[in-house]
GROMACS .gro file of C-alpha atoms in nm:
model
  322
    1UNK     CA    1  -6.491  -6.727  -5.318
    2UNK     CA    2  -6.530  -6.708  -4.941
    3UNK     CA    3  -6.528  -6.328  -4.949
    4UNK     CA    4  -6.814  -6.297  -5.198
    5UNK     CA    5  -7.027  -6.586  -5.069
    6UNK     CA    6  -7.210  -6.366  -4.812
    7UNK     CA    7  -7.282  -6.119  -5.094
    8UNK     CA    8  -7.439  -6.395  -5.303
    9UNK     CA    9  -7.640  -6.518  -5.003
   10UNK     CA   10  -7.762  -6.163  -4.937
   11UNK     CA   11  -7.903  -6.109  -5.285
   12UNK     CA   12  -8.049  -6.458  -5.309
   13UNK     CA   13  -8.229  -6.426  -4.974
   14UNK     CA   14  -8.340  -6.068  -5.042
   15UNK     CA   15  -8.449  -6.171  -5.391
   16UNK     CA   16  -8.669  -6.445  -5.248
   17UNK     CA   17  -8.847  -6.184  -5.033
   18UNK     CA   18  -8.907  -5.958  -5.332
   19UNK     CA   19  -9.016  -6.236  -5.569
   20UNK     CA   20  -9.269  -6.388  -5.332
   21UNK     CA   21  -9.634  -6.347  -5.429
   22UNK     CA   22  -9.812  -6.049  -5.271
   23UNK     CA   23  -9.802  -6.089  -4.894
   24UNK     CA   24 -10.012  -5.792  -4.792
   25UNK     CA   25 -10.174  -5.988  -4.510
   26UNK     CA   26  -9.831  -6.033  -4.350
   27UNK     CA   27  -9.693  -5.681  -4.398
   28UNK     CA   28  -9.631  -5.439  -4.111
   29UNK     CA   29  -9.703  -5.139  -4.335
   30UNK     CA   30  -9.950  -5.067  -4.612
   31UNK     CA   31  -9.852  -4.980  -4.968
   32UNK     CA   32  -9.967  -4.625  -4.897
   33UNK     CA   33  -9.725  -4.594  -4.603
   34UNK     CA   34  -9.447  -4.741  -4.814
   35UNK     CA   35  -9.503  -4.490  -5.095
   36UNK     CA   36  -9.526  -4.195  -4.856
   37UNK     CA   37  -9.232  -4.272  -4.627
   38UNK     CA   38  -8.965  -4.422  -4.853
   39UNK     CA   39  -8.840  -4.144  -5.079
   40UNK     CA   40  -8.523  -4.319  -5.204
   41UNK     CA   41  -8.565  -4.492  -5.544
   42UNK     CA   42  -8.500  -4.867  -5.546
   43UNK     CA   43  -8.208  -4.841  -5.796
   44UNK     CA   44  -8.036  -4.596  -5.559
   45UNK     CA   45  -8.079  -4.839  -5.269
   46UNK     CA   46  -7.943  -5.131  -5.473
   47UNK     CA   47  -7.643  -4.923  -5.581
   48UNK     CA   48  -7.580  -4.819  -5.219
   49UNK     CA   49  -7.588  -5.180  -5.097
   50UNK     CA   50  -7.350  -5.290  -5.374
   51UNK     CA   51  -7.108  -5.012  -5.273
   52UNK     CA   52  -7.121  -5.132  -4.912
   53UNK     CA   53  -7.055  -5.491  -5.016
   54UNK     CA   54  -6.765  -5.379  -5.237
   55UNK     CA   55  -6.616  -5.198  -4.936
   56UNK     CA   56  -6.654  -5.513  -4.728
   57UNK     CA   57  -6.486  -5.737  -4.986
   58UNK     CA   58  -6.196  -5.495  -5.047
   59UNK     CA   59  -6.142  -5.443  -4.672
   60UNK     CA   60  -6.145  -5.814  -4.590
   61UNK     CA   61  -5.922  -5.900  -4.887
   62UNK     CA   62  -5.676  -5.628  -4.782
   63UNK     CA   63  -5.665  -5.748  -4.421
   64UNK     CA   64  -5.619  -6.106  -4.536
   65UNK     CA   65  -5.333  -6.002  -4.763
   66UNK     CA   66  -5.163  -5.801  -4.489
   67UNK     CA   67  -5.191  -6.054  -4.207
   68UNK     CA   68  -5.224  -6.395  -4.373
   69UNK     CA   69  -5.155  -6.366  -4.744
   70UNK     CA   70  -5.092  -6.740  -4.766
   71UNK     CA   71  -5.471  -6.782  -4.762
   72UNK     CA   72  -5.479  -6.605  -5.100
   73UNK     CA   73  -5.175  -6.768  -5.261
   74UNK     CA   74  -5.158  -7.126  -5.135
   75UNK     CA   75  -5.391  -7.417  -5.077
   76UNK     CA   76  -5.414  -7.524  -4.716
   77UNK     CA   77  -5.613  -7.793  -4.542
   78UNK     CA   78  -5.765  -7.655  -4.222
   79UNK     CA   79  -5.927  -7.902  -3.986
   80UNK     CA   80  -6.263  -7.778  -3.870
   81UNK     CA   81  -6.322  -7.783  -3.492
   82UNK     CA   82  -6.589  -8.012  -3.353
   83UNK     CA   83  -6.954  -7.910  -3.381
   84UNK     CA   84  -6.981  -7.814  -3.008
   85UNK     CA   85  -6.676  -7.587  -3.045
   86UNK     CA   86  -6.822  -7.426  -3.357
   87UNK     CA   87  -7.151  -7.368  -3.173
   88UNK     CA   88  -6.960  -7.198  -2.890
   89UNK     CA   89  -6.776  -6.986  -3.145
   90UNK     CA   90  -7.106  -6.887  -3.304
   91UNK     CA   91  -7.249  -6.784  -2.967
   92UNK     CA   92  -6.940  -6.581  -2.879
   93UNK     CA   93  -6.943  -6.412  -3.221
   94UNK     CA   94  -7.313  -6.330  -3.185
   95UNK     CA   95  -7.257  -6.172  -2.844
   96UNK     CA   96  -6.956  -5.972  -2.963
   97UNK     CA   97  -7.138  -5.854  -3.277
   98UNK     CA   98  -7.441  -5.748  -3.074
   99UNK     CA   99  -7.218  -5.547  -2.838
  100UNK     CA  100  -7.037  -5.382  -3.128
  101UNK     CA  101  -7.358  -5.302  -3.315
  102UNK     CA  102  -7.542  -5.170  -3.010
  103UNK     CA  103  -7.279  -4.921  -2.898
  104UNK     CA  104  -7.186  -4.807  -3.249
  105UNK     CA  105  -7.552  -4.781  -3.350
  106UNK     CA  106  -7.650  -4.593  -3.035
  107UNK     CA  107  -7.359  -4.352  -3.069
  108UNK     CA  108  -7.460  -4.289  -3.431
  109UNK     CA  109  -7.796  -4.169  -3.298
  110UNK     CA  110  -7.691  -3.974  -2.989
  111UNK     CA  111  -7.413  -3.788  -3.171
  112UNK     CA  112  -7.595  -3.532  -3.386
  113UNK     CA  113  -7.306  -3.490  -3.629
  114UNK     CA  114  -7.272  -3.863  -3.691
  115UNK     CA  115  -7.646  -3.905  -3.733
  116UNK     CA  116  -7.686  -3.613  -3.972
  117UNK     CA  117  -7.389  -3.691  -4.195
  118UNK     CA  118  -7.366  -4.071  -4.172
  119UNK     CA  119  -7.642  -4.278  -4.012
  120UNK     CA  120  -7.937  -4.076  -4.143
  121UNK     CA  121  -7.881  -4.234  -4.485
  122UNK     CA  122  -7.997  -4.569  -4.350
  123UNK     CA  123  -8.306  -4.409  -4.195
  124UNK     CA  124  -8.422  -4.261  -4.523
  125UNK     CA  125  -8.589  -4.601  -4.553
  126UNK     CA  126  -8.845  -4.529  -4.285
  127UNK     CA  127  -9.047  -4.830  -4.399
  128UNK     CA  128  -8.769  -5.091  -4.435
  129UNK     CA  129  -8.767  -5.369  -4.692
  130UNK     CA  130  -8.548  -5.671  -4.760
  131UNK     CA  131  -8.286  -5.560  -5.012
  132UNK     CA  132  -8.237  -5.229  -4.829
  133UNK     CA  133  -8.110  -5.397  -4.512
  134UNK     CA  134  -7.748  -5.292  -4.579
  135UNK     CA  135  -7.826  -4.952  -4.731
  136UNK     CA  136  -7.595  -4.718  -4.540
  137UNK     CA  137  -7.320  -4.457  -4.566
  138UNK     CA  138  -6.984  -4.600  -4.685
  139UNK     CA  139  -6.812  -4.500  -4.359
  140UNK     CA  140  -7.076  -4.684  -4.156
  141UNK     CA  141  -7.023  -4.983  -4.385
  142UNK     CA  142  -6.652  -4.977  -4.305
  143UNK     CA  143  -6.720  -4.963  -3.930
  144UNK     CA  144  -6.962  -5.257  -3.957
  145UNK     CA  145  -6.701  -5.453  -4.151
  146UNK     CA  146  -6.444  -5.404  -3.875
  147UNK     CA  147  -6.707  -5.526  -3.630
  148UNK     CA  148  -6.729  -5.848  -3.826
  149UNK     CA  149  -6.351  -5.882  -3.822
  150UNK     CA  150  -6.348  -5.844  -3.443
  151UNK     CA  151  -6.612  -6.120  -3.414
  152UNK     CA  152  -6.400  -6.349  -3.630
  153UNK     CA  153  -6.083  -6.289  -3.429
  154UNK     CA  154  -6.237  -6.298  -3.083
  155UNK     CA  155  -6.434  -6.618  -3.145
  156UNK     CA  156  -6.138  -6.800  -3.301
  157UNK     CA  157  -6.341  -6.913  -3.602
  158UNK     CA  158  -6.188  -7.081  -3.904
  159UNK     CA  159  -6.246  -6.917  -4.242
  160UNK     CA  160  -6.521  -7.167  -4.321
  161UNK     CA  161  -6.705  -7.109  -3.993
  162UNK     CA  162  -6.667  -6.735  -4.048
  163UNK     CA  163  -6.826  -6.778  -4.390
  164UNK     CA  164  -7.126  -6.952  -4.233
  165UNK     CA  165  -7.155  -6.684  -3.967
  166UNK     CA  166  -7.133  -6.396  -4.216
  167UNK     CA  167  -7.399  -6.553  -4.436
  168UNK     CA  168  -7.639  -6.609  -4.146
  169UNK     CA  169  -7.578  -6.253  -4.024
  170UNK     CA  170  -7.667  -6.121  -4.370
  171UNK     CA  171  -7.988  -6.324  -4.369
  172UNK     CA  172  -8.071  -6.200  -4.019
  173UNK     CA  173  -8.025  -5.837  -4.128
  174UNK     CA  174  -8.264  -5.897  -4.418
  175UNK     CA  175  -8.516  -6.053  -4.182
  176UNK     CA  176  -8.500  -5.749  -3.951
  177UNK     CA  177  -8.571  -5.515  -4.241
  178UNK     CA  178  -8.817  -5.731  -4.434
  179UNK     CA  179  -9.127  -5.552  -4.303
  180UNK     CA  180  -9.301  -5.891  -4.285
  181UNK     CA  181  -9.460  -6.058  -3.984
  182UNK     CA  182  -9.460  -6.417  -4.108
  183UNK     CA  183  -9.608  -6.725  -3.936
  184UNK     CA  184  -9.352  -6.917  -3.724
  185UNK     CA  185  -9.312  -7.190  -3.984
  186UNK     CA  186  -9.208  -6.936  -4.248
  187UNK     CA  187  -9.006  -6.703  -4.029
  188UNK     CA  188  -8.759  -6.913  -3.826
  189UNK     CA  189  -8.556  -6.610  -3.719
  190UNK     CA  190  -8.865  -6.452  -3.568
  191UNK     CA  191  -8.937  -6.773  -3.381
  192UNK     CA  192  -8.586  -6.802  -3.236
  193UNK     CA  193  -8.491  -6.440  -3.165
  194UNK     CA  194  -8.676  -6.163  -2.985
  195UNK     CA  195  -8.498  -5.917  -3.213
  196UNK     CA  196  -8.731  -5.952  -3.508
  197UNK     CA  197  -8.881  -5.744  -3.788
  198UNK     CA  198  -9.144  -5.584  -3.562
  199UNK     CA  199  -8.887  -5.499  -3.294
  200UNK     CA  200  -8.659  -5.325  -3.543
  201UNK     CA  201  -8.951  -5.165  -3.724
  202UNK     CA  202  -9.029  -4.969  -3.406
  203UNK     CA  203  -8.680  -4.821  -3.432
  204UNK     CA  204  -8.723  -4.722  -3.797
  205UNK     CA  205  -9.075  -4.587  -3.800
  206UNK     CA  206  -9.119  -4.234  -3.667
  207UNK     CA  207  -8.879  -3.992  -3.502
  208UNK     CA  208  -8.954  -4.106  -3.146
  209UNK     CA  209  -8.884  -4.472  -3.216
  210UNK     CA  210  -8.532  -4.388  -3.328
  211UNK     CA  211  -8.434  -4.332  -2.964
  212UNK     CA  212  -8.506  -4.695  -2.879
  213UNK     CA  213  -8.452  -5.055  -2.989
  214UNK     CA  214  -8.092  -5.002  -3.101
  215UNK     CA  215  -7.998  -5.366  -3.046
  216UNK     CA  216  -7.926  -5.577  -3.352
  217UNK     CA  217  -7.900  -5.823  -3.514
  218UNK     CA  218  -7.964  -6.111  -3.272
  219UNK     CA  219  -8.056  -6.026  -2.912
  220UNK     CA  220  -8.234  -5.745  -2.725
  221UNK     CA  221  -8.069  -5.763  -2.382
  222UNK     CA  222  -7.855  -5.452  -2.442
  223UNK     CA  223  -8.169  -5.243  -2.487
  224UNK     CA  224  -8.325  -5.389  -2.174
  225UNK     CA  225  -8.008  -5.349  -1.969
  226UNK     CA  226  -7.933  -4.990  -2.073
  227UNK     CA  227  -8.285  -4.848  -2.080
  228UNK     CA  228  -8.353  -4.820  -2.453
  229UNK     CA  229  -8.606  -5.099  -2.488
  230UNK     CA  230  -8.946  -5.001  -2.627
  231UNK     CA  231  -9.221  -5.256  -2.545
  232UNK     CA  232  -9.459  -5.326  -2.832
  233UNK     CA  233  -9.737  -5.551  -2.953
  234UNK     CA  234  -9.819  -5.676  -3.303
  235UNK     CA  235 -10.188  -5.650  -3.388
  236UNK     CA  236 -10.390  -5.722  -3.700
  237UNK     CA  237 -10.509  -5.429  -3.908
  238UNK     CA  238 -10.884  -5.420  -3.979
  239UNK     CA  239 -10.823  -5.425  -4.356
  240UNK     CA  240 -10.558  -5.697  -4.346
  241UNK     CA  241 -10.194  -5.716  -4.251
  242UNK     CA  242 -10.031  -5.631  -3.921
  243UNK     CA  243  -9.899  -5.328  -3.741
  244UNK     CA  244  -9.668  -5.292  -3.445
  245UNK     CA  245  -9.765  -5.049  -3.176
  246UNK     CA  246  -9.613  -4.943  -2.847
  247UNK     CA  247  -9.785  -5.145  -2.578
  248UNK     CA  248  -9.744  -4.876  -2.312
  249UNK     CA  249  -9.751  -4.500  -2.339
  250UNK     CA  250  -9.405  -4.353  -2.298
  251UNK     CA  251  -9.517  -4.139  -2.006
  252UNK     CA  252  -9.633  -4.450  -1.820
  253UNK     CA  253  -9.298  -4.629  -1.844
  254UNK     CA  254  -9.072  -4.589  -1.540
  255UNK     CA  255  -8.784  -4.345  -1.577
  256UNK     CA  256  -8.538  -4.618  -1.481
  257UNK     CA  257  -8.606  -4.777  -1.819
  258UNK     CA  258  -8.487  -4.463  -1.990
  259UNK     CA  259  -8.802  -4.423  -2.200
  260UNK     CA  260  -8.838  -4.050  -2.161
  261UNK     CA  261  -8.765  -3.760  -2.393
  262UNK     CA  262  -8.391  -3.799  -2.336
  263UNK     CA  263  -8.202  -4.124  -2.365
  264UNK     CA  264  -7.939  -4.171  -2.091
  265UNK     CA  265  -7.603  -4.068  -2.231
  266UNK     CA  266  -7.319  -4.317  -2.214
  267UNK     CA  267  -7.002  -4.140  -2.091
  268UNK     CA  268  -6.719  -4.131  -2.345
  269UNK     CA  269  -6.482  -4.312  -2.110
  270UNK     CA  270  -6.711  -4.615  -2.126
  271UNK     CA  271  -6.676  -4.628  -2.505
  272UNK     CA  272  -6.298  -4.595  -2.467
  273UNK     CA  273  -6.288  -4.880  -2.217
  274UNK     CA  274  -6.485  -5.106  -2.450
  275UNK     CA  275  -6.255  -5.019  -2.739
  276UNK     CA  276  -5.952  -5.088  -2.519
  277UNK     CA  277  -6.090  -5.426  -2.409
  278UNK     CA  278  -6.171  -5.534  -2.764
  279UNK     CA  279  -5.828  -5.418  -2.884
  280UNK     CA  280  -5.663  -5.622  -2.609
  281UNK     CA  281  -5.866  -5.926  -2.713
  282UNK     CA  282  -5.763  -5.888  -3.076
  283UNK     CA  283  -5.395  -5.861  -2.981
  284UNK     CA  284  -5.424  -6.163  -2.752
  285UNK     CA  285  -5.608  -6.382  -2.999
  286UNK     CA  286  -5.382  -6.301  -3.294
  287UNK     CA  287  -5.063  -6.378  -3.102
  288UNK     CA  288  -4.861  -6.685  -3.199
  289UNK     CA  289  -4.919  -6.847  -2.860
  290UNK     CA  290  -5.295  -6.865  -2.909
  291UNK     CA  291  -5.423  -7.181  -3.079
  292UNK     CA  292  -5.740  -7.015  -3.211
  293UNK     CA  293  -5.981  -7.290  -3.109
  294UNK     CA  294  -6.200  -7.122  -2.850
  295UNK     CA  295  -6.254  -6.791  -2.678
  296UNK     CA  296  -6.064  -6.791  -2.342
  297UNK     CA  297  -6.279  -6.816  -2.031
  298UNK     CA  298  -6.082  -6.536  -1.865
  299UNK     CA  299  -6.183  -6.300  -2.147
  300UNK     CA  300  -6.550  -6.391  -2.102
  301UNK     CA  301  -6.517  -6.310  -1.732
  302UNK     CA  302  -6.355  -5.977  -1.815
  303UNK     CA  303  -6.644  -5.891  -2.047
  304UNK     CA  304  -6.888  -5.972  -1.768
  305UNK     CA  305  -6.697  -5.740  -1.534
  306UNK     CA  306  -6.713  -5.457  -1.790
  307UNK     CA  307  -7.085  -5.522  -1.842
  308UNK     CA  308  -7.161  -5.490  -1.470
  309UNK     CA  309  -6.931  -5.189  -1.443
  310UNK     CA  310  -7.116  -5.022  -1.730
  311UNK     CA  311  -7.457  -5.088  -1.575
  312UNK     CA  312  -7.356  -4.941  -1.237
  313UNK     CA  313  -7.206  -4.627  -1.390
  314UNK     CA  314  -7.510  -4.565  -1.608
  315UNK     CA  315  -7.735  -4.589  -1.303
  316UNK     CA  316  -7.513  -4.334  -1.122
  317UNK     CA  317  -7.524  -4.093  -1.414
  318UNK     CA  318  -7.902  -4.129  -1.443
  319UNK     CA  319  -7.944  -4.053  -1.072
  320UNK     CA  320  -7.727  -3.742  -1.110
  321UNK     CA  321  -7.945  -3.625  -1.400
  322UNK     CA  322  -8.256  -3.660  -1.182
   0.00000   0.00000   0.00000
């Protein structure tokens, strides 16, 4: 049941968005834009999302069977950690997921082969909507699933806490792709996180926006740190609704922010170092000596070192390009 619960949450939350009364005054795009830009039929999108979710369930069930099959065959009572510990685990998982998503997502764009043959499927929905949040190539779905597994292992979550986190992540993905700019009382995610529907809409809409705002699903600090943040404002349309627009012309934004025709390229050795660090964490946290209650402080410090190291090297490479 735990493996399919996030799937149920996804369709319930997406269904609510689609069954709401007409909300044209809160939409970031007009019906005309929607009809012109989204060329994929809704049944195709739904089928694609179901395929992704099937991949997720099969992958997670297989990993559970291989590494802890007792979860599938026996009944066990697992004591949940205290609320403060679970909050810390949530925060760690959010940070890890954001790191995973940013670097994978950015590489999917900067690598022409990967974009053309894999990630471009997601961008066929140029005007995003709720139930299409997880519409993607099966290989990208598999990569995203492994990202979720890394979050679970690194944070030391129990299965129940992981279920909560997966469900909230699914809801957050729907919120990012909803195409709605709701009032604060009706859009809690938009109130809490800077990474909202308008922020991600900039990334989806138009060829130029696809070079920026890679960060998802929670925070935006990766974009700001690595020069791929596109400032924007949300304004009301004269005939109702909203639209997001870039608040500064690209030519007026300093080069140090990376908002020029070319996005600063992350050297391959940086990706390899991140993969190595995450692999080390997984090995450490799945060892028998680890009690699985909380992410070690030493590992957090190591991540901070890698973060600073990455920032310095990107600045050096950008200076060499100049």
